[in-house]
Tab-separated table of C-alpha atoms in Angstrom:
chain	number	residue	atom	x	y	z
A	1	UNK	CA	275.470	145.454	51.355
A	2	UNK	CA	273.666	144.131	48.080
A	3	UNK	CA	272.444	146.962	45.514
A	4	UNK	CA	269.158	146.819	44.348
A	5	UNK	CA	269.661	145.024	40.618
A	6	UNK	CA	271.623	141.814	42.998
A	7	UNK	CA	268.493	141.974	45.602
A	8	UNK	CA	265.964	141.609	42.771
A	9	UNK	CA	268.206	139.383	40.706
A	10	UNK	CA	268.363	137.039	43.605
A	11	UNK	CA	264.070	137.374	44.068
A	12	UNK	CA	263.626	136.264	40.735
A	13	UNK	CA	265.866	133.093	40.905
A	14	UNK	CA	264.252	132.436	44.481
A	15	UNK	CA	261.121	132.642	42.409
A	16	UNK	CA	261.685	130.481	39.929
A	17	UNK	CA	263.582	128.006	41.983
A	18	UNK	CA	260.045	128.093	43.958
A	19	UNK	CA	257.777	127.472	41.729
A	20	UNK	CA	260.226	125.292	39.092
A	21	UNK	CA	259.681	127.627	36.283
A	22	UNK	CA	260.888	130.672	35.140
A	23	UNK	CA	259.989	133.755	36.716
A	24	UNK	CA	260.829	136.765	34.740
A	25	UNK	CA	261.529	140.501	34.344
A	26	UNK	CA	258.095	140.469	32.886
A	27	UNK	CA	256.106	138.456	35.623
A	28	UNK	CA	258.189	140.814	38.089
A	29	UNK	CA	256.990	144.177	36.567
A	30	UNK	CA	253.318	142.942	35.958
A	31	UNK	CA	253.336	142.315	39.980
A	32	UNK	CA	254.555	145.785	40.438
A	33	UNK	CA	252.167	147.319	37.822
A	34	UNK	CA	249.005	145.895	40.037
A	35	UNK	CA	250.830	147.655	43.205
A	36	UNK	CA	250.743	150.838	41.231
A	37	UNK	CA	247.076	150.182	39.696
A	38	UNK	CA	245.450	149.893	43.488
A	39	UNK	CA	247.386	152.447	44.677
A	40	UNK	CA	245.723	155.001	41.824
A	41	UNK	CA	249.153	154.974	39.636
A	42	UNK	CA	247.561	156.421	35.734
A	43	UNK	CA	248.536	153.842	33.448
A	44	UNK	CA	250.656	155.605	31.379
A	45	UNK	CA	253.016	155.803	34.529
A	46	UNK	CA	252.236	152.097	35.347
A	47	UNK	CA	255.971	149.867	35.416
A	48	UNK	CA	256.743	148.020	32.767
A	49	UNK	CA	259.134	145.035	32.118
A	50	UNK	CA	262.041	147.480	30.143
A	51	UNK	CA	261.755	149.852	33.738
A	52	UNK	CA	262.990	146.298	35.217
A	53	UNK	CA	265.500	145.613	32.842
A	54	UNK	CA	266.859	149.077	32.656
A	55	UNK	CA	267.018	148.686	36.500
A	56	UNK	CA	269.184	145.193	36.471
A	57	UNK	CA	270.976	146.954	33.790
A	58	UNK	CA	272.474	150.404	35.020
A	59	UNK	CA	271.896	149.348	38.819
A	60	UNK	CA	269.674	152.172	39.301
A	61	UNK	CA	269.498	152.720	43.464
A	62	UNK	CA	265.690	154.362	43.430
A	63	UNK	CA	263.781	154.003	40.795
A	64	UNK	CA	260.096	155.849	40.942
A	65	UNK	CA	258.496	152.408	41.147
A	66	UNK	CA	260.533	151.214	44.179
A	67	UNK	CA	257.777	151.512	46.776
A	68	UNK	CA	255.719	149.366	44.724
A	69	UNK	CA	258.684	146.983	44.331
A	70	UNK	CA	259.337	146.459	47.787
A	71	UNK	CA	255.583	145.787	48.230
A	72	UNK	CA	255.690	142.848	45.300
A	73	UNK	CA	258.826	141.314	46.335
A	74	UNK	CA	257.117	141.215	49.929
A	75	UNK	CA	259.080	143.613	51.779
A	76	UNK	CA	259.627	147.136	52.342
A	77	UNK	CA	261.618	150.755	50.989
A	78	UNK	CA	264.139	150.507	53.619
A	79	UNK	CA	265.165	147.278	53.387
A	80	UNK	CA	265.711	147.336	49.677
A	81	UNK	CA	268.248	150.493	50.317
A	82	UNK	CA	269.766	148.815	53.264
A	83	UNK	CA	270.390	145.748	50.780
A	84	UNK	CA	269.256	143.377	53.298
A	85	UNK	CA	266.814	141.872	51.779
A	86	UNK	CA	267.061	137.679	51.499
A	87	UNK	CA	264.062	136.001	49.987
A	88	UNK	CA	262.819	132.981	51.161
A	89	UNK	CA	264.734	132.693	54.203
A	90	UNK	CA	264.411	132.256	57.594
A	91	UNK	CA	265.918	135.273	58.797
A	92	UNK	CA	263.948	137.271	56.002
A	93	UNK	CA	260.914	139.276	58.460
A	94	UNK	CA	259.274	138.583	55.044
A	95	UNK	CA	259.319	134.862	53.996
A	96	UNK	CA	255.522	133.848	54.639
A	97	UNK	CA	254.449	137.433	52.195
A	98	UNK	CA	256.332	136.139	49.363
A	99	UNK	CA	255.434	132.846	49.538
A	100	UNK	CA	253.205	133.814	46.801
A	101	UNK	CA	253.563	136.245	44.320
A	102	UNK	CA	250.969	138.621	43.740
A	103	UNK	CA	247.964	137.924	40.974
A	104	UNK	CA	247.941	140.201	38.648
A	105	UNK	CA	244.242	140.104	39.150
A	106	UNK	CA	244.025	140.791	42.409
A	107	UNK	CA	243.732	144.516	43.827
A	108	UNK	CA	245.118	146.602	46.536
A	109	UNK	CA	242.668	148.743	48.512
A	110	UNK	CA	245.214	151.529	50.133
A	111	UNK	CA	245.332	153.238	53.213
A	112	UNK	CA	243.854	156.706	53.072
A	113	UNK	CA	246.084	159.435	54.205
A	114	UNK	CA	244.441	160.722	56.996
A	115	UNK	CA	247.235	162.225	58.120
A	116	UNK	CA	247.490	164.123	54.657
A	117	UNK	CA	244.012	165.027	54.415
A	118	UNK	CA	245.039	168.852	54.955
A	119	UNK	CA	248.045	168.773	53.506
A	120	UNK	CA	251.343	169.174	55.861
A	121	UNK	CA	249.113	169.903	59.119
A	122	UNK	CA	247.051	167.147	58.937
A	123	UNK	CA	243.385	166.575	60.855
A	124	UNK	CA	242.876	166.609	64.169
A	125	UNK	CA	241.945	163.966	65.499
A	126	UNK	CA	239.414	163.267	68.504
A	127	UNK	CA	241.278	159.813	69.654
A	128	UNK	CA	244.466	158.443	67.231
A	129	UNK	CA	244.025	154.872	66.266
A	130	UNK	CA	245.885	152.104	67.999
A	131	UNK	CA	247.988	151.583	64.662
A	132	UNK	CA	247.116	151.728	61.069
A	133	UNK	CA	245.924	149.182	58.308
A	134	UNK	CA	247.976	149.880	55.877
A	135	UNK	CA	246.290	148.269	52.847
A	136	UNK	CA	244.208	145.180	51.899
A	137	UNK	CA	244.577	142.765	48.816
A	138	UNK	CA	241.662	141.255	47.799
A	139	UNK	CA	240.465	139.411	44.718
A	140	UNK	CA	237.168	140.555	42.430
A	141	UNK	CA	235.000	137.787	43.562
A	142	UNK	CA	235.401	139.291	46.894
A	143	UNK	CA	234.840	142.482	45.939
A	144	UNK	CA	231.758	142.133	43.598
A	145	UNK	CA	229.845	140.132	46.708
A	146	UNK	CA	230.980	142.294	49.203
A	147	UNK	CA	231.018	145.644	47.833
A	148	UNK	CA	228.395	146.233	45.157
A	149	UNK	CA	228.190	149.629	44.984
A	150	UNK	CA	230.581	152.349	44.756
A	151	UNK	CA	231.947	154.812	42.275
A	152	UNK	CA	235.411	152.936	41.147
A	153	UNK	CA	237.765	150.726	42.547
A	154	UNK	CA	240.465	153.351	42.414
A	155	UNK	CA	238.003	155.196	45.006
A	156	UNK	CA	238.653	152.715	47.381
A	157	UNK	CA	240.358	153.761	50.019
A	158	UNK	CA	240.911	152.031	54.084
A	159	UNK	CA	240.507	154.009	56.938
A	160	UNK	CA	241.740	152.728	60.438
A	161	UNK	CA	238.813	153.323	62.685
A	162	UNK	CA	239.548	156.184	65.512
A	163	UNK	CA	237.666	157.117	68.458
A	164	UNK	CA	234.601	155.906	70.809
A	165	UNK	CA	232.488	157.488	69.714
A	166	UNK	CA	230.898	155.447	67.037
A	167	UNK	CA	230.692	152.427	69.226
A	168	UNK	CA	228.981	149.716	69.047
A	169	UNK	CA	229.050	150.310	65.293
A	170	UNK	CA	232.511	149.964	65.211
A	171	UNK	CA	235.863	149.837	67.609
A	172	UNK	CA	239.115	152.067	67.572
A	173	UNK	CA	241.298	150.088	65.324
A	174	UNK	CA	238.722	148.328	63.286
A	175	UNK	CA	239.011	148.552	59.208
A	176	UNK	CA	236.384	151.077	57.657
A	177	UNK	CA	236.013	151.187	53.645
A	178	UNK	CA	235.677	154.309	52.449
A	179	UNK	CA	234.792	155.406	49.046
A	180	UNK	CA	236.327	158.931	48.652
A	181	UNK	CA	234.355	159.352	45.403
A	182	UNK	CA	231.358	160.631	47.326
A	183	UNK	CA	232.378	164.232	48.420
A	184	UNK	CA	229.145	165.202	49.605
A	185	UNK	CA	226.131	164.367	50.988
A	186	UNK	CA	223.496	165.331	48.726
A	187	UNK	CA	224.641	162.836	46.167
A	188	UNK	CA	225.567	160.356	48.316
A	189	UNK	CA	222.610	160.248	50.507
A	190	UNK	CA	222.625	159.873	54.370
A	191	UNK	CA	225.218	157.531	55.754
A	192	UNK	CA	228.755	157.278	57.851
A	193	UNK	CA	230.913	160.105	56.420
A	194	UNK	CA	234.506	160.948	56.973
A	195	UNK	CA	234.487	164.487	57.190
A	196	UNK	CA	236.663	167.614	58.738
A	197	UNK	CA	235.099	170.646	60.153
A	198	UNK	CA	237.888	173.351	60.102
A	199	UNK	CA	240.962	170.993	61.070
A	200	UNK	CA	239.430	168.299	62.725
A	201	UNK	CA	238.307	165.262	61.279
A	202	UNK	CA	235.192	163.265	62.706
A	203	UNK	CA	233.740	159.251	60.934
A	204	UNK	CA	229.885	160.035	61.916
A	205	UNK	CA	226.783	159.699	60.719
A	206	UNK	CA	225.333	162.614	58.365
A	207	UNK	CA	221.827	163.111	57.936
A	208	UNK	CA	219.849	165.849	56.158
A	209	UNK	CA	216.916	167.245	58.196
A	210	UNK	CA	214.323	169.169	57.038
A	211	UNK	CA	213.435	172.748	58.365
A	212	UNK	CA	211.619	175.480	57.780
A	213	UNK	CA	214.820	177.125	56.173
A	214	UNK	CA	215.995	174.283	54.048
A	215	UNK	CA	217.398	170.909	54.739
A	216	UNK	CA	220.252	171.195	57.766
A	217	UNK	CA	222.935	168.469	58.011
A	218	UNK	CA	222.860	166.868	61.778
A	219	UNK	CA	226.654	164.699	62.562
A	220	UNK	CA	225.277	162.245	64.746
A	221	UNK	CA	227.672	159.598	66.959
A	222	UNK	CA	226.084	155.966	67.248
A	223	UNK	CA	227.811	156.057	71.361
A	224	UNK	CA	225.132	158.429	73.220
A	225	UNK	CA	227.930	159.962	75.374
A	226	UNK	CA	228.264	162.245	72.652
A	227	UNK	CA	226.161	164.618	71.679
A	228	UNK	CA	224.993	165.325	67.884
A	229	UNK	CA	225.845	168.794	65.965
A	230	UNK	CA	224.179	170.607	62.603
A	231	UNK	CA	226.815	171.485	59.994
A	232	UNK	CA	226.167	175.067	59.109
A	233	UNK	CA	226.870	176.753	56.211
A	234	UNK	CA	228.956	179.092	57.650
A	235	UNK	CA	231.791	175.794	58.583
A	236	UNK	CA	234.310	174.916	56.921
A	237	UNK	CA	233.465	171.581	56.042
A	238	UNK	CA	234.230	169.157	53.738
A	239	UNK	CA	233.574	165.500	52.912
A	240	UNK	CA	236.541	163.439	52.304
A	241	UNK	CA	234.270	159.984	51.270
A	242	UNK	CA	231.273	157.968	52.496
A	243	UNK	CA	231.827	154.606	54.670
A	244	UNK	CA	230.411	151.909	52.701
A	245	UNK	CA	231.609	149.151	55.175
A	246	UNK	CA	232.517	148.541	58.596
A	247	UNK	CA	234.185	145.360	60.018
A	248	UNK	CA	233.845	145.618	63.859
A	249	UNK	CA	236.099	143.618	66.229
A	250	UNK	CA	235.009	141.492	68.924
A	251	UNK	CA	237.455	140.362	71.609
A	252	UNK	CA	237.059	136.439	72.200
């Protein structure tokens, strides 16, 4: 069993070996530092390349950064503390992810925590998903064409599509991005919403009717097997962010 300091010793010789050039403490921690940056990490907390050295140093087994380690090295928590991990091998489940290490420029849009929306009970849901994306990396060009407008990158957030009944407009399983800077509907106008009423979490449509008493939200489901509802003002609701895109899947 390696310890952590010889497992990330041994990715940064792999690295450099790769690419014929050094790759150093300092490339290493800038690589972890954009982990932490997508994943909403404050800057002051951000790694840095004395966190790595201290780490080689004094062997330190978990540092506070080691989730965001595993994911710039290309591999995961457990199999840093297992000291299995073997870069740029064959046998390593993680060869083709580190082929390349990350740009510093790129960014990591996270998974939201649907599962912590509530805290330790969690939503209920009206269908799980059929697995989870976890995150996406993507680079700015990418995001300034595809995503124009939305209220900060840290906002942005995945959300693994659940349910039927928001089909066609998207499948169980396909990737939604959410912006959870929009946590309500009056400033973010009508739209898809992820959204709990009491403990159970809906993705629907929210739009604001008029009435004679006032403007009445109406959750309406694009799949006509269900039927819509008006949020009163009596629920306990609240918005968790506004869907800005949806990528829907298409068997072939």
């Amino acid at each position: 069993m390696k310890t952590l300091a010889q497992q990330v010793t041994e990715y940064l010789s792999w690295r450099s070996d790769e690419a014929s050039e050094p790759f150093t403490v300092a490339d290493l921690a800038a690589a972890v530092s954009t982990v932490q940056s997508g994943a909403g990490i404050e800057a002051d907390s951000l790694c840095k390349r004395q966190d790595i050295e201290n780490l080689l140093k004094k062997d330190i087994r978990t540092p506070r950064y080691i989730a965001a380690l595993a994911a710039a090295m290309g591999t995961n928590v457990e199999t840093l503390k297992a000291g299995a991990f073997v870069p740029g091998t064959a046998s390593s489940a993680f060869a083709v992810a580190v082929e390349e290490p990350p740009d510093p420029k790129d960014y990591l849009i996270a998974q939201y925590d649907v599962a912590g929306a509530m805290g330790n009970g969690g939503l209920v849901l009206e269908e799980q998903p059929p697995g989870l994306i976890k995150s996406w990396r993507v680079d700015p060009e990418w995001l300034r064409l595809n995503v124009q407008h939305h209220t900060g990158r840290a906002n942005l957030c995945i959300v693994t599509g659940f349910g039927p009944s928001m089909k066609p407009k998207y499948n169980p399983g396909d990737p939604l991005l959410l912006d959870r800077g929009v946590t309500d509907v009056e400033s973010g106008g009508d739209g898809v919403y992820f959204f709990r009423v009491g403990n159970h979490g809906f993705i629907k449509q929210l739009q604001r009717i008029p009435t004679e008493n006032g403007l009445v939200l109406r959750a309406k489901s694009f799949n006509k097997d269900y039927d819509p509802f008006e949020i009163t003002p009596k629920m306990d609701f609240e918005v968790f962010g506004k869907v800005l895109t949806v990528w829907r899947s298409e068997q072939v």
